[in-house]
Short mmCIF file of C-alpha atoms and ligand atoms in Angstrom, two decimals:
data_model
loop_
_atom_site.label_atom_id
_atom_site.label_comp_id
_atom_site.label_asym_id
_atom_site.label_seq_id
_atom_site.Cartn_x
_atom_site.Cartn_y
_atom_site.Cartn_z
CA PRO E 1 -0.32 0.04 -0.22
CA LYS E 2 1.35 3.87 -0.53
CA LEU E 3 -0.91 5.81 1.96
CA ILE E 4 -0.77 9.76 2.52
CA ILE E 5 -2.98 11.80 5.76
CA MET E 6 -2.64 14.64 6.04
CA GLY E 7 -4.46 17.18 9.16
CA ALA E 8 -3.83 19.84 10.72
CA PRO E 9 -0.96 19.63 13.42
CA ALA E 10 -2.37 17.52 16.10
CA SER E 11 -4.94 16.14 14.18
CA GLY E 12 -4.78 12.69 15.63
CA LYS E 13 -2.36 11.48 12.22
CA GLY E 14 -0.43 9.84 14.68
CA THR E 15 -1.63 8.13 16.56
CA GLN E 16 -4.05 6.71 13.53
CA CYS E 17 -0.52 6.33 11.86
CA GLU E 18 -0.30 3.98 14.25
CA PHE E 19 -3.23 1.85 13.41
CA ILE E 20 -2.66 1.90 10.39
CA ARG E 21 0.78 0.27 10.50
CA GLY E 22 0.13 -1.58 12.84
CA HIS E 23 -2.97 -3.00 10.45
CA PHE E 24 -1.55 -2.97 7.24
CA GLY E 25 2.50 -3.07 7.68
CA VAL E 26 3.87 -0.72 5.59
CA VAL E 27 6.85 2.06 6.81
CA HIS E 28 5.29 5.12 9.07
CA LEU E 29 7.76 8.21 8.07
CA SER E 30 6.75 10.89 9.51
CA THR E 31 8.63 13.98 7.94
CA GLY E 32 8.27 15.39 11.41
CA ASP E 33 10.22 12.87 12.64
CA ILE E 34 12.61 12.81 10.15
CA LEU E 35 13.72 16.25 11.08
CA ARG E 36 13.70 17.12 14.32
CA LYS E 37 15.55 13.47 14.01
CA ALA E 38 18.44 15.46 12.25
CA ALA E 39 18.50 18.45 14.24
CA THR E 40 19.14 16.05 16.92
CA ASP E 41 21.93 14.63 15.31
CA GLY E 42 23.11 18.05 14.55
CA THR E 43 23.32 16.91 10.41
CA GLN E 44 23.74 19.98 7.91
CA VAL E 45 20.61 19.42 6.26
CA GLY E 46 18.21 18.94 11.02
CA LEU E 47 20.13 22.64 11.48
CA THR E 48 19.09 24.29 9.29
CA ALA E 49 15.75 22.55 9.12
CA LYS E 50 15.80 23.76 12.51
CA GLU E 51 15.65 27.69 12.40
CA PHE E 52 12.37 27.56 10.61
CA MET E 53 10.50 24.59 12.94
CA ASN E 54 11.39 26.89 15.45
CA ARG E 55 9.20 29.92 13.79
CA GLY E 56 5.84 26.80 13.21
CA GLU E 57 6.97 27.44 9.36
CA LEU E 58 7.08 24.79 6.05
CA VAL E 59 11.27 24.22 5.18
CA PRO E 60 11.87 24.85 1.92
CA ASP E 61 10.58 22.29 -0.22
CA ASP E 62 13.05 20.56 -2.03
CA MET E 63 14.86 20.13 1.20
CA ILE E 64 11.85 17.89 1.68
CA VAL E 65 11.52 16.85 -1.29
CA THR E 66 14.54 15.03 -2.13
CA ILE E 67 14.44 13.37 1.91
CA VAL E 68 11.27 11.79 1.56
CA LEU E 69 12.38 10.85 -2.94
CA GLU E 70 15.07 9.25 -1.07
CA ARG E 71 13.01 7.61 1.11
CA LEU E 72 10.37 5.94 -0.24
CA MET E 73 13.44 4.25 -1.91
CA GLU E 74 15.00 2.24 0.55
CA VAL E 75 13.66 -0.87 -0.60
CA ASP E 76 11.75 -1.78 3.13
CA CYS E 77 9.46 0.58 1.42
CA THR E 78 9.79 -0.79 -1.57
CA THR E 79 9.34 -3.93 -0.17
CA ARG E 80 6.07 -3.72 3.23
CA GLY E 81 4.62 -0.42 1.33
CA TRP E 82 5.02 3.36 3.46
CA LEU E 83 2.43 6.14 4.78
CA LEU E 84 3.19 9.62 4.49
CA ASP E 85 2.53 11.49 7.50
CA GLY E 86 3.65 15.09 7.55
CA PHE E 87 4.37 15.25 3.59
CA PRO E 88 3.00 16.44 0.76
CA ARG E 89 2.79 19.87 2.38
CA THR E 90 2.28 21.79 -0.70
CA ALA E 91 0.94 21.48 -3.60
CA GLU E 92 4.97 21.66 -4.56
CA GLN E 93 5.91 18.92 -2.71
CA GLY E 94 2.36 16.49 -4.20
CA ARG E 95 3.55 17.45 -7.61
CA ALA E 96 7.81 16.52 -6.90
CA LEU E 97 5.29 13.11 -6.53
CA LEU E 98 3.72 12.07 -9.32
CA ASP E 99 6.71 14.13 -11.07
CA LYS E 100 8.23 11.08 -10.75
CA GLY E 101 5.55 8.66 -10.90
CA ILE E 102 4.83 7.68 -7.06
CA VAL E 103 0.24 7.85 -6.94
CA ALA E 104 -0.67 6.86 -3.15
CA ASP E 105 -2.91 5.09 -3.71
CA ILE E 106 -5.65 7.12 -0.84
CA VAL E 107 -4.69 10.36 0.49
CA ILE E 108 -6.30 9.70 4.59
CA GLN E 109 -8.16 13.26 5.29
CA LEU E 110 -8.31 14.35 9.45
CA ASP E 111 -10.52 17.33 9.86
CA VAL E 112 -11.42 18.79 13.37
CA PRO E 113 -12.32 22.18 13.59
CA ASP E 114 -9.57 24.41 14.18
CA SER E 115 -10.61 25.81 18.20
CA ILE E 116 -9.93 22.43 19.32
CA LEU E 117 -6.57 21.87 18.05
CA VAL E 118 -5.05 25.21 19.82
CA GLU E 119 -6.69 22.96 22.71
CA ARG E 120 -5.26 20.56 21.24
CA VAL E 121 -2.00 21.42 21.24
CA VAL E 122 -0.79 23.53 23.35
CA GLY E 123 -1.31 20.96 26.21
CA ARG E 124 0.55 17.92 24.19
CA ARG E 125 3.56 16.68 26.50
CA THR E 126 6.53 14.39 25.05
CA ASP E 127 8.04 11.71 27.46
CA PRO E 128 11.36 12.04 25.89
CA GLU E 129 12.32 8.05 27.74
CA THR E 130 9.58 6.11 25.89
CA GLY E 131 7.85 8.39 23.15
CA ASN E 132 4.47 8.15 24.09
CA ILE E 133 2.26 11.74 23.94
CA TYR E 134 0.53 12.22 26.59
CA HIS E 135 -2.66 15.72 27.30
CA LEU E 136 -2.45 17.86 30.19
CA THR E 137 -5.95 18.23 30.07
CA PHE E 138 -7.20 14.77 28.33
CA LYS E 139 -4.83 12.35 28.83
CA PRO E 140 -2.17 12.55 31.12
CA PRO E 141 0.22 10.68 32.23
CA PRO E 142 0.70 8.38 34.55
CA ASN E 143 2.33 9.20 37.54
CA SER E 144 4.44 11.85 38.53
CA GLN E 145 7.96 9.83 37.86
CA VAL E 146 6.82 10.48 34.19
CA SER E 147 4.99 13.76 34.64
CA LYS E 148 8.62 15.71 35.34
CA ARG E 149 10.25 14.06 32.95
CA LEU E 150 7.52 15.45 29.52
CA ILE E 151 8.86 18.41 26.87
CA GLN E 152 6.82 20.50 25.08
CA ARG E 153 7.69 20.29 21.58
CA SER E 154 8.91 23.97 20.90
CA ASP E 155 6.48 25.05 18.11
CA ASP E 156 4.00 23.59 19.82
CA THR E 157 2.23 27.27 21.44
CA GLU E 158 -0.06 28.83 20.69
CA ALA E 159 1.56 31.41 18.58
CA LYS E 160 3.57 28.93 16.50
CA VAL E 161 0.76 26.63 15.62
CA LYS E 162 -1.58 29.27 14.68
CA VAL E 163 1.25 29.71 11.27
CA ARG E 164 1.23 25.95 11.76
CA ILE E 165 -2.33 25.33 10.85
CA ASN E 166 -2.89 28.50 8.23
CA ALA E 167 -0.59 27.66 6.04
CA PHE E 168 -1.85 24.05 6.43
CA HIS E 169 -5.86 26.00 5.47
CA LYS E 170 -3.81 27.92 2.57
CA ASN E 171 -2.49 24.58 0.98
CA MET E 172 -4.63 21.58 1.71
CA GLY E 173 -6.96 22.94 -0.90
CA ALA E 174 -4.08 22.21 -3.59
CA ILE E 175 -3.39 19.31 -1.89
CA THR E 176 -6.34 17.44 -2.47
CA ASP E 177 -7.06 18.58 -5.68
CA LEU E 178 -4.10 16.73 -6.89
CA PHE E 179 -5.22 13.43 -5.66
CA LYS E 180 -8.65 14.12 -6.06
CA ASP E 181 -10.16 10.65 -6.60
CA ARG E 182 -8.59 8.63 -4.08
CA VAL E 183 -9.53 11.30 -0.99
CA ILE E 184 -10.87 9.40 1.85
CA LYS E 185 -11.70 12.73 4.49
CA VAL E 186 -12.61 11.15 7.96
CA LYS E 187 -13.69 13.37 11.01
CA GLY E 188 -11.60 14.04 13.75
CA ASP E 189 -12.45 15.55 16.10
CA ARG E 190 -13.57 11.65 17.92
CA SER E 191 -12.45 9.63 19.55
CA ALA E 192 -8.98 7.37 17.92
CA GLN E 193 -10.49 4.29 18.18
CA ALA E 194 -14.19 5.88 16.93
CA ILE E 195 -11.92 7.60 13.93
CA TRP E 196 -10.27 3.52 13.17
CA GLU E 197 -13.19 1.68 12.91
CA GLU E 198 -14.25 3.58 10.58
CA LEU E 199 -10.80 4.05 8.77
CA LYS E 200 -9.18 0.25 9.10
CA PRO E 201 -12.53 -1.11 6.18
CA ALA E 202 -12.51 2.03 4.35
CA ILE E 203 -9.01 1.93 3.46
CA SER E 204 -9.27 -1.55 2.91
CA THR E 205 -11.70 -1.39 0.55
CA ARG E 206 -10.28 1.22 -1.51
CA LEU E 207 -6.62 -1.67 -1.42
CA THR E 208 -8.23 -3.59 -3.21
CA ALA E 209 -10.18 -1.37 -5.56
CA VAL E 210 -8.24 1.63 -6.88
CA PRO E 211 -7.08 2.40 -10.40
CA ALA E 212 -3.85 1.42 -11.44
CA PRO E 213 -2.23 5.18 -12.25
CA VAL E 214 -2.03 6.11 -16.23
CA ARG E 215 0.16 8.33 -17.85
CA CYS E 216 -1.65 11.52 -18.60
CA GLY E 217 -1.58 13.17 -21.67
CA CYS E 218 -3.32 16.43 -20.40
CA TRP E 219 -1.05 16.84 -17.13
CA GLY E 220 1.90 15.73 -18.55
CA TRP E 221 3.22 14.08 -14.98
CA VAL E 222 2.36 9.85 -14.39
CA CYS E 223 -1.01 11.10 -12.35
CA ALA E 224 -5.08 8.82 -12.34
CA ASN E 225 -7.73 11.69 -11.97
CA ASP E 226 -6.92 11.18 -16.11
CA THR E 227 -7.18 7.93 -17.96
CA LYS E 228 -7.28 9.85 -21.29
CA PRO E 229 -3.88 9.06 -23.37
CA ASN E 230 -1.13 11.24 -24.22
CA GLU E 231 -1.94 12.80 -27.45
P1 AMP W 301 4.79 17.43 11.96
O1 AMP W 301 5.41 17.35 13.29
O2 AMP W 301 4.45 16.52 11.26
O3 AMP W 301 4.12 19.13 12.36
O4 AMP W 301 6.12 19.48 11.77
C1 AMP W 301 6.78 19.28 12.19
C2 AMP W 301 7.60 20.99 11.15
O5 AMP W 301 8.30 20.07 10.75
C3 AMP W 301 6.20 21.46 10.36
O6 AMP W 301 6.00 22.66 11.19
C4 AMP W 301 8.06 22.30 9.60
O7 AMP W 301 8.53 22.94 10.05
C5 AMP W 301 8.68 20.34 9.55
N1 AMP W 301 7.93 19.68 8.25
C6 AMP W 301 7.08 19.07 8.74
N2 AMP W 301 7.50 18.57 6.72
C7 AMP W 301 6.73 18.94 6.04
C8 AMP W 301 6.66 19.69 5.00
N3 AMP W 301 6.75 18.23 4.38
N4 AMP W 301 7.39 19.78 4.29
C9 AMP W 301 8.12 21.43 5.53
N5 AMP W 301 7.67 21.49 6.30
C10 AMP W 301 7.91 19.84 6.85
#
């Protein structure tokens, strides 16, 4: 399977990705996680990316496109399939996939009202030892020991999340337009389990029914939106 999941910050993508990875066996590729690891490792790409991330801004398209295209060619992705989380974030990034003939089978769109997103983001905390994510109100840590070591992502402040949500809305329409016929839209302001129960059969059904990508005459790259022969 070749899957893309889209949703604003804190729309619940991470939790659904865990379910999808566990059930369908795909490689989960979170571009946010890849960039944060590069920043922690102190690579040149990571340090440059960190400056954008700290401001809540998107990193430049060419930087993230190179990282993702190289990663998708690795053998685990080509054999097990993949789930892209956080990419594409712009129409440019979407076109970069299509230009290489990489057409996702399904694009999952998690839809959550902005007011809920802000509340979720500002209370979000990570346990650096386990990687577990908590919310101070909705999913408190299990004990005071874990509580003491929790950290907040530097871009999880109210001001920065508003920048990130605006960027998401600005680009979202153009991206879903690129993948029109393969978007599954689900309401994300429900329990993670309820979302998964809707998503799982929807993904399974689409994976068996999805049309193969074709070379598209009017667009000039391989896509699945138009079956007209190259004229
Ligand atoms: P996330 O963990 O997905 O919220 O991503 C955290 C930050 O990483 C974003 O706010 C961006 O600065 C950067 N980032 C992640 N994915 C992308 C992408 N596809 N394009 C540009 N920047 C990205």
